[in-house]
Amino acid sequence: MSQSITRGGSSTSKKEEQAFLEAYRPGDYARPSVTVDLVIFTIKDGALAALFVTRGEHPWKGALALPGGFLRVGKDRAEQGEDLVDAARRELSEETGLSDARIYLTQIGAFGKPGRDPRTRVISVAYVALVRPELAQKTVGGGDATHAQFLDVSKPHKLAFDHGEILAAARAFVQRELLVSSIAFELTPETFTIQELRGTYEVILGEPLDPGNFRKRFLRMLEEGIIAETREMRRTPSKPARLYRFAKRNRS
Amino acid sequence: MSQSITRGGSSTSKKEEQAFLEAYRPGDYARPSVTVDLVIFTIKDGALAALFVTRGEHPWKGALALPGGFLRVGKDRAEQGEDLVDAARRELSEETGLSDARIYLTQIGAFGKPGRDPRTRVISVAYVALVRPELAQKTVGGGDATHAQFLDVSKPHKLAFDHGEILAAARAFVQRELLVSSIAFELTPETFTIQELRGTYEVILGEPLDPGNFRKRFLRMLEEGIIAETREMRRTPSKPARLYRFAKRNRS
DNA sequence: GTAATAGTGTCTTTTAGACAATATTTC
DNA sequence: GAAATATTGTCTAAAAGACACTATTAC
């Protein structure tokens, strides 16, 4: 915003500002469309999977795409529409039926290269959602009779628009975040064994972890109170394993 | 984007898509304005400082604000306007006169709460720029006869719009990034002593660091080739100190 | 010499990684 | 008992933090 040179911080009257706002008319320069796109991750069949929809219309008709939609913008100054994160929650709910506010959802950035959508200039604000596997199975994307489906992200898919780039950014975000916060639990069932949690880590990081060494990390989290023991055991093909549950976040 | 249920990935003809695009007319639902706002950091007088402008117009007339401006959006499909990061570079250049493409500039996210600008719905994409102190002094913001000025961010300032929130996010971003990448060098003169680099770390982290322990970290970076020794020494009030220079990034 | 700051060394604790070994259950 | 895997333990190396100490220069 180019500023005229006015200094000294003279407090201007509320009345004057009111008059300014009344007189304000939006310029007629072009505005972009703003969409909110979601990378909804879950663990499916032992792999990191994301929800994709098949496009039914041009452009990119028939191609896989990330779920998303237009940000709802109000018509006047008093009603300016919905917040970005609310639009993301709404999309999440529409695509999966999941409206639980506890589901992890966070913004990872804006993507807005000119030409990314051939129809018009679009700025997409991307969000990452993490859905526990038992919840994901119950959603629209859980079955495969619908247009939305969870697919293994380690397998290459031809995606519409620049959604491949957004997906890559989302994977990088989750990998980085895994090392500093408790997001692994957002992709793990309510109760889990040490090995099951290790599986989640392995799937996100894309590499195997030593069971003994992972156990040490796990026990540290237990001491810190991030994880709590339960009385139950999980039956396995061999020796049963203790079940634990997530107790508290290690950072807000 | 709501999808009609079409499956099977039948590849559609280019001609059909072309026809679709020709017929496409943007809907008349409201679009938001999109701006790019910058948090331009430097080190000034031994403190982390950011560039602020004084608003000359309503709303928030007379208040401090982050420099920023509207994203330029083209009028038609063929010419969709400038990229987000190009808009950020343009603003950086306009506000500081610095057009060097080597200046660190990266996006930290989109801010778009309804009501953040009383005039109309605005989505702001925020960028962080890091400017070396010797460069910052030469800029418009270096003196204080202009409307743009670098101010110590650890002192509270009443900022326009939600710019306080954006500034806080930018500071958090830089602090996190300091621990994993080489951004400290983006705020350090070309050549520097160990103590001077430590000063940069201290100013960003907001806490003192042990000189002996920091030296060990420093020497590790020297071994890794991130830093290189020079032949020069810096004269100090007491024992002179060796000068080093930044050699290579530790991650792209 | 004295003050100031550059630079070195020591000790402890934490964490990670590689990897061997033991324990307990199902079958 | 055999197979599987949960669990424990050992050794090494890297890194961080606290803190005392030495070296070299300006004045």
XYZ file of C-alpha atoms (C1' of nucleotides) in Angstrom:
558
model
C 0.000 0.000 0.000
C 1.593 3.248 -1.028
C 1.480 5.677 1.813
C 1.376 9.431 1.723
C 3.915 10.994 4.000
C 2.057 11.755 7.184
C 3.862 11.550 10.461
C 3.358 12.397 14.063
C 0.566 10.003 14.889
C -2.158 12.591 15.380
C -5.120 10.528 16.541
C -7.896 11.051 14.075
C -11.508 11.319 15.105
C -13.784 8.318 14.933
C -16.226 10.467 13.019
C -13.688 11.219 10.331
C -12.897 7.533 9.936
C -16.574 6.702 9.755
C -17.028 9.196 6.982
C -14.099 7.688 5.136
C -15.554 4.210 5.340
C -18.947 5.404 4.164
C -17.348 7.003 1.147
C -15.137 3.991 0.413
C -15.906 2.117 -2.750
C -13.827 -0.860 -3.752
C -11.750 -0.116 -6.797
C -12.574 -1.919 -9.976
C -9.203 -3.602 -10.372
C -9.418 -7.366 -10.751
C -9.535 -9.577 -7.700
C -8.448 -13.205 -7.629
C -10.623 -16.059 -6.531
C -9.569 -17.561 -3.229
C -10.038 -21.250 -2.534
C -9.207 -23.454 0.407
C -7.687 -26.819 -0.487
C -7.218 -29.698 1.936
C -4.664 -32.428 2.295
C -6.513 -34.896 4.510
C -4.069 -37.516 5.729
C -4.794 -40.817 7.390
C -3.022 -44.139 7.790
C -4.546 -46.783 5.550
C -3.211 -50.299 4.981
C 0.006 -49.383 6.726
C 0.707 -46.436 4.452
C 0.244 -42.688 4.585
C -2.835 -41.905 2.520
C -4.532 -38.689 1.462
C -8.081 -38.034 0.308
C -8.565 -37.311 -3.382
C -11.596 -36.534 -5.454
C -12.047 -37.189 -9.143
C -12.857 -34.073 -11.076
C -16.122 -34.283 -12.955
C -15.732 -31.055 -14.872
C -13.195 -29.187 -16.915
C -10.479 -28.282 -16.449
C -8.648 -31.466 -15.508
C -11.834 -33.491 -15.976
C -11.296 -37.041 -14.792
C -8.063 -36.247 -12.951
C -7.487 -36.658 -9.231
C -7.542 -33.496 -7.163
C -7.371 -32.392 -3.568
C -10.743 -31.557 -2.045
C -11.328 -27.851 -1.759
C -13.725 -25.050 -2.440
C -14.196 -21.347 -2.720
C -13.879 -19.134 0.300
C -17.248 -17.585 1.044
C -16.899 -13.830 0.999
C -19.660 -11.540 2.189
C -21.232 -8.891 0.057
C -20.643 -5.885 2.250
C -18.367 -4.478 4.926
C -20.520 -5.611 7.813
C -20.675 -9.203 6.667
C -17.296 -10.183 5.254
C -17.892 -13.916 5.113
C -16.215 -16.913 6.733
C -12.757 -17.271 8.213
C -10.189 -19.290 6.263
C -10.018 -22.020 8.883
C -13.804 -22.193 9.027
C -13.896 -22.725 5.284
C -11.385 -25.532 5.735
C -13.525 -27.142 8.467
C -16.570 -26.843 6.272
C -14.799 -28.530 3.374
C -13.501 -31.254 5.673
C -17.023 -31.864 6.879
C -18.504 -31.823 3.378
C -15.954 -34.243 1.971
C -15.686 -36.672 4.875
C -18.725 -36.081 7.074
C -16.330 -35.385 9.944
C -17.347 -32.257 11.821
C -15.502 -32.932 15.059
C -13.688 -29.735 16.015
C -10.981 -31.817 17.670
C -9.688 -33.049 14.332
C -6.234 -31.638 13.673
C -6.339 -28.903 11.048
C -3.666 -26.347 10.302
C -2.688 -24.024 7.493
C 0.500 -24.678 5.548
C 0.520 -21.720 3.187
C -0.859 -20.038 0.091
C -0.291 -21.241 -3.458
C -1.021 -18.759 -6.189
C 1.107 -19.040 -9.314
C -0.538 -17.321 -12.262
C -1.960 -19.882 -14.675
C -2.381 -22.628 -12.092
C -6.071 -22.609 -12.933
C -6.781 -21.883 -16.607
C -10.173 -20.353 -15.845
C -9.134 -17.402 -13.749
C -6.559 -16.271 -11.231
C -6.905 -18.405 -8.117
C -5.067 -18.174 -4.819
C -5.363 -21.394 -2.872
C -4.808 -21.497 0.868
C -3.774 -25.046 1.776
C -4.613 -26.852 5.006
C -3.480 -30.176 6.390
C -5.970 -32.330 8.295
C -5.035 -35.488 10.197
C -7.700 -38.150 10.662
C -7.337 -41.250 12.813
C -7.638 -44.471 10.823
C -10.747 -45.709 12.650
C -12.494 -42.420 11.871
C -11.338 -42.368 8.284
C -12.855 -45.764 7.625
C -16.265 -44.486 8.623
C -16.112 -41.529 6.252
C -17.228 -41.077 2.698
C -13.682 -41.642 1.618
C -13.454 -44.859 3.598
C -15.408 -46.952 1.134
C -14.878 -46.737 -2.573
C -18.361 -46.299 -3.920
C -18.047 -42.536 -3.802
C -16.034 -39.992 -5.697
C -13.711 -39.410 -2.738
C -11.049 -41.946 -1.856
C -7.969 -42.288 0.305
C -4.905 -43.212 -1.744
C -1.371 -44.091 -0.733
C 0.687 -40.942 -1.242
C 3.937 -42.799 -1.789
C 2.573 -44.051 -5.083
C 2.713 -41.463 -7.844
C -0.581 -39.980 -8.982
C -1.161 -37.468 -11.706
C -2.900 -34.616 -9.939
C -4.895 -31.672 -11.237
C -3.632 -28.073 -11.106
C -0.578 -27.669 -8.855
C -1.960 -30.134 -6.318
C 1.136 -32.293 -6.598
C 3.136 -29.375 -5.269
C 0.670 -28.770 -2.443
C 0.734 -32.454 -1.515
C 4.535 -32.440 -1.420
C 4.511 -29.379 0.829
C 1.992 -31.099 3.106
C 4.130 -34.225 3.411
C 7.190 -32.142 4.216
C 5.199 -30.216 6.806
C 4.022 -33.356 8.560
C 7.507 -34.860 8.564
C 9.010 -31.743 10.115
C 6.201 -31.427 12.633
C 6.482 -35.066 13.681
C 9.870 -34.375 15.219
C 8.774 -31.477 17.407
C 5.145 -32.027 18.338
C 2.609 -34.725 19.062
C 1.013 -35.060 15.655
C 1.735 -38.789 15.421
C -1.090 -39.356 17.882
C -3.500 -37.622 15.527
C -2.967 -40.513 13.126
C -2.960 -43.280 15.733
C -5.954 -45.116 17.251
C -7.028 -44.164 20.783
C -5.023 -46.995 22.276
C -1.880 -48.403 20.727
C 1.171 -50.508 21.400
C 4.715 -49.218 21.170
C 5.151 -51.003 17.879
C 1.973 -49.529 16.447
C 3.109 -46.004 17.242
C 6.465 -46.834 15.714
C 4.601 -47.920 12.601
C 2.997 -44.490 12.349
C 6.386 -42.827 12.645
C 7.856 -45.119 10.016
C 5.052 -44.470 7.586
C 5.347 -40.700 7.949
C 9.126 -40.594 7.817
C 9.267 -43.239 5.122
C 12.031 -45.234 6.799
C 12.288 -48.075 9.306
C 13.157 -47.290 12.928
C 14.988 -49.551 15.363
C 12.458 -51.121 17.763
C 14.786 -50.947 20.754
C 15.775 -47.346 20.187
C 12.229 -46.266 19.483
C 11.195 -47.831 22.774
C 13.614 -45.508 24.582
C 12.035 -42.462 22.937
C 8.653 -43.898 23.840
C 9.567 -44.390 27.488
C 10.768 -40.798 27.660
C 7.375 -39.633 26.434
C 5.826 -41.878 29.079
C 7.891 -40.200 31.800
C 6.989 -36.754 30.520
C 3.330 -37.706 30.776
C 2.650 -37.354 27.059
C 1.650 -41.010 26.991
C -0.122 -42.989 29.725
C -0.228 -46.711 30.338
C -3.511 -48.645 30.222
C -4.253 -51.955 31.888
C -5.058 -53.673 28.651
C -2.844 -55.777 26.453
C -3.027 -56.281 22.699
C -3.074 -59.896 21.555
C -0.540 -60.520 18.803
C 0.566 -63.615 16.882
C 3.121 -64.061 19.653
C 3.796 -62.250 22.903
C 1.048 -59.756 23.791
C 1.977 -56.075 23.954
C 0.867 -53.439 26.418
C -1.588 -50.798 25.243
C -0.997 -47.121 25.871
C -3.016 -44.006 25.207
C -2.183 -40.431 24.360
C -2.380 -38.275 27.493
C -1.393 -34.675 26.730
C 0.182 -32.559 24.054
C 3.827 -31.676 24.406
C 3.158 -28.259 22.963
C 0.030 -26.342 22.218
C -15.190 -27.680 -5.208
C -18.292 -29.812 -5.363
C -17.812 -32.590 -7.838
C -20.368 -34.432 -9.850
C -19.935 -38.156 -9.597
C -17.956 -39.129 -12.633
C -15.522 -41.978 -12.457
C -13.382 -44.016 -14.699
C -10.919 -41.365 -15.821
C -12.045 -41.165 -19.423
C -9.532 -38.819 -20.973
C -11.423 -35.929 -22.444
C -10.498 -34.315 -25.706
C -8.473 -31.134 -25.778
C -11.097 -29.657 -28.028
C -13.830 -30.282 -25.501
C -11.777 -28.616 -22.789
C -11.058 -25.667 -25.034
C -14.760 -25.221 -25.649
C -15.372 -25.341 -21.927
C -12.830 -22.637 -21.244
C -14.224 -20.422 -23.995
C -17.660 -20.707 -22.472
C -16.419 -20.167 -18.933
C -17.508 -16.950 -17.300
C -16.468 -16.162 -13.756
C -19.434 -16.283 -11.421
C -20.574 -13.070 -9.854
C -20.038 -14.163 -6.265
C -17.865 -11.810 -4.278
C -14.101 -12.192 -4.350
C -11.770 -10.972 -1.649
C -8.904 -8.599 -2.173
C -5.519 -10.249 -1.843
C -2.563 -8.327 -0.488
C 1.028 -9.249 0.184
C 2.434 -7.966 3.478
C 6.097 -8.019 4.439
C 7.942 -8.418 7.685
C 11.370 -7.068 6.780
C 13.802 -7.898 9.554
C 17.250 -6.558 10.166
C 19.570 -6.146 13.131
C 19.741 -2.536 14.261
C 21.492 -1.230 17.358
C 21.942 -4.763 18.613
C 18.253 -5.581 18.433
C 15.959 -7.376 16.017
C 14.137 -4.664 14.071
C 11.376 -4.713 11.464
C 10.381 -2.129 8.891
C 7.149 -0.220 9.564
C 5.328 2.450 7.654
C 3.023 5.068 9.091
C -0.425 4.954 7.558
C -1.438 8.219 5.943
C -5.018 7.254 5.243
C -7.988 5.672 6.940
C -8.447 3.139 8.321
C -5.797 3.148 11.054
C -4.591 6.567 9.906
C -1.405 7.489 11.759
C -0.789 3.952 13.041
C 2.228 1.828 12.269
C 1.728 -0.929 9.730
C 3.714 -3.551 7.884
C 4.584 -2.606 4.306
C 2.429 -4.349 1.761
C 0.265 -3.939 -1.261
C -2.318 -5.464 -3.503
C -1.501 -8.475 -5.598
C -1.680 -7.505 -9.256
C -4.184 -9.736 -10.986
C -4.563 -9.812 -14.725
C -7.764 -9.055 -16.522
C -8.136 -12.228 -18.510
C -7.243 -15.896 -18.568
C -4.142 -15.421 -20.695
C -2.641 -12.778 -18.457
C -3.347 -13.702 -14.868
C -0.951 -11.239 -13.260
C 2.100 -11.579 -11.033
C 3.155 -14.431 -8.782
C 2.808 -13.988 -5.030
C 6.541 -14.020 -4.449
C 7.070 -11.521 -7.252
C 4.589 -9.201 -5.604
C 6.571 -9.572 -2.392
C 9.854 -8.742 -4.184
C 8.237 -5.739 -5.801
C 7.020 -4.453 -2.434
C 10.419 -5.070 -0.882
C 12.021 -3.077 -3.662
C 9.460 -0.260 -3.462
C 9.770 0.114 0.289
C 13.516 -0.280 0.692
C 15.044 0.205 -2.729
C 16.582 -3.256 -2.424
C 16.028 -5.255 -5.586
C 18.768 -7.831 -5.078
C 17.268 -11.251 -5.795
C 19.662 -12.800 -3.273
C 17.833 -11.194 -0.361
C 16.143 -13.877 1.717
C 12.386 -13.873 1.182
C 9.942 -16.583 2.105
C 6.238 -16.983 2.670
C 4.957 -17.676 6.163
C 1.234 -18.040 5.503
C -2.095 -16.384 4.746
C -4.019 -14.214 7.182
C -7.653 -13.611 6.382
C -9.995 -13.185 9.321
C -13.203 -11.454 8.294
C -13.242 -7.883 9.536
C -9.455 -7.496 9.691
C -9.819 -4.662 7.232
C -13.022 -2.626 7.701
C -13.179 -1.641 4.032
C -13.605 -5.010 2.433
C -12.631 -8.631 2.801
C -8.864 -8.919 2.493
C -6.674 -12.002 2.479
C -3.092 -11.128 3.221
C -0.245 -13.437 2.260
C 2.668 -12.698 4.584
C 6.353 -12.884 3.691
C 9.480 -12.590 5.793
C 12.512 -10.818 4.359
C 15.923 -10.740 6.027
C 18.213 -7.825 5.277
C 21.831 -7.533 6.397
C 22.449 -4.560 8.665
C 24.889 -2.823 6.306
C 22.307 -3.031 3.523
C 19.469 -1.896 5.744
C 21.310 1.263 6.681
C 21.508 2.286 3.053
C 17.775 1.866 2.471
C 14.879 4.232 2.746
C 14.163 2.775 6.145
C 17.734 3.323 7.264
C 17.379 7.029 7.873
C 14.388 8.536 9.603
C 13.350 11.312 7.311
C 11.013 8.997 5.412
C 7.760 7.320 6.254
C 9.408 3.911 6.576
C 11.530 3.064 9.605
C 13.138 0.074 11.265
C 11.945 -0.322 14.848
C 12.997 -2.706 17.599
C 10.393 -5.468 17.642
C 10.925 -6.318 21.291
C 9.364 -2.985 22.204
C 5.581 -2.990 21.977
C 4.032 -1.048 19.129
C 0.393 -0.537 18.383
C -0.002 -1.893 14.883
C -2.744 -1.470 12.300
C -5.092 -4.298 11.269
C -3.883 -7.718 12.491
C -0.272 -6.828 11.802
C 0.675 -7.552 15.398
C -0.373 -11.124 14.806
C 1.564 -11.351 11.555
C 4.659 -9.903 13.224
C 4.406 -12.451 16.038
C 4.121 -15.288 13.512
C 7.151 -13.930 11.673
C 9.250 -13.796 14.822
C 8.254 -17.360 15.705
C 9.113 -18.471 12.187
C 12.582 -16.951 12.314
C 13.271 -18.428 15.740
C 12.289 -21.912 14.597
C 14.215 -21.591 11.350
C 17.350 -20.365 13.124
C 17.790 -23.793 14.712
C 17.644 -25.797 11.484
C 19.012 -23.608 8.699
C 21.510 -20.879 7.964
C 19.284 -17.848 8.250
C 21.471 -16.205 10.894
C 23.925 -15.356 8.134
C 21.206 -13.447 6.296
C 21.225 -10.973 9.168
C 24.995 -10.873 9.685
C 27.576 -8.736 7.850
C 29.705 -10.431 5.188
C 32.512 -11.033 7.652
C 31.980 -11.499 11.355
C 33.623 -12.693 14.535
C 32.324 -15.590 16.589
C 30.960 -13.164 19.142
C 29.162 -11.127 16.499
C 27.394 -14.200 15.161
C 26.506 -15.147 18.703
C 25.013 -11.686 19.086
C 22.739 -12.330 16.116
C 21.600 -15.610 17.631
C 20.974 -13.955 20.982
C 18.967 -11.150 19.460
C 16.746 -13.552 17.506
C 16.271 -16.027 20.323
C 15.936 -13.279 22.896
C 18.256 -14.924 25.400
C 21.981 -14.914 26.188
C 24.129 -17.841 25.025
C 27.256 -19.155 26.701
C 30.316 -17.917 24.738
C 32.248 -21.145 25.259
C 29.414 -23.401 24.249
C 28.494 -21.252 21.272
C 32.078 -21.486 20.109
C 31.738 -25.253 19.978
C 28.676 -24.966 17.758
C 30.573 -22.465 15.658
C 33.559 -24.749 15.203
C 31.268 -27.559 14.129
C 29.854 -25.302 11.407
C 33.433 -24.492 10.456
C 34.230 -28.200 10.089
C 31.114 -28.777 8.024
C 32.226 -26.013 5.694
C 29.258 -23.766 6.405
C 31.654 -21.107 7.651
C 35.156 -20.340 6.356
C 38.041 -18.576 8.042
C 39.451 -15.338 6.655
C 42.924 -13.942 7.251
C 41.641 -10.765 8.771
C 41.151 -9.904 12.394
C 38.664 -7.513 13.943
C 40.149 -4.902 16.272
C 38.296 -4.721 19.549
C 38.789 -2.712 22.744
C 40.926 -5.637 23.881
C 42.189 -8.779 22.179
C 41.472 -8.839 18.433
C 39.136 -11.518 17.125
C 39.348 -13.555 13.956
C 36.928 -12.783 11.148
C 34.981 -15.494 9.375
C 32.635 -15.504 6.439
C 29.583 -17.511 5.432
C 30.587 -20.214 2.937
C 27.611 -22.393 2.041
C 24.082 -23.157 3.095
C 23.502 -26.194 5.252
C 20.252 -26.869 3.453
C 18.743 -25.572 0.303
C 50.369 -3.634 35.118
C 45.178 -3.841 34.520
C 40.956 -4.349 32.139
C 38.645 -6.505 28.700
C 37.446 -9.860 25.862
C 39.061 -13.824 22.803
C 39.682 -18.369 23.138
C 40.377 -23.235 25.565
C 39.373 -27.071 28.437
C 36.721 -30.095 31.651
C 32.949 -32.438 33.445
C 28.226 -34.055 33.320
C 23.977 -35.238 31.224
C 21.070 -36.287 27.399
C 20.100 -38.312 23.139
C 20.734 -41.206 19.235
C 22.162 -45.235 16.891
C 23.857 -49.900 16.189
C 23.111 -54.180 17.753
C 23.096 -58.269 20.915
C 20.421 -60.739 24.125
C 16.383 -62.226 26.876
C 11.385 -63.032 27.904
C 6.825 -64.395 26.990
C 3.315 -65.735 24.491
C 0.775 -68.464 20.394
C 0.724 -72.344 17.698
C 9.328 -77.192 21.332
C 9.483 -73.603 17.550
C 8.340 -69.193 15.861
C 7.415 -64.624 16.533
C 7.901 -60.495 18.511
C 7.881 -57.770 22.859
C 11.214 -56.085 25.804
C 15.746 -55.209 27.908
C 20.518 -54.131 27.934
C 25.171 -52.564 26.287
C 28.354 -49.813 23.999
C 29.656 -45.745 21.446
C 29.396 -41.234 19.702
C 27.510 -36.776 19.279
C 25.737 -32.795 21.340
C 24.392 -29.472 24.945
C 25.026 -27.045 29.144
C 27.508 -25.290 33.233
C 31.518 -23.254 34.366
C 36.484 -22.589 35.344
C 40.555 -21.233 33.203
C 44.221 -19.197 29.956
C 45.929 -15.935 26.294
C 46.473 -11.699 24.081
C 45.693 -7.283 23.165
C 44.640 -1.930 24.219
C 45.364 1.396 27.390
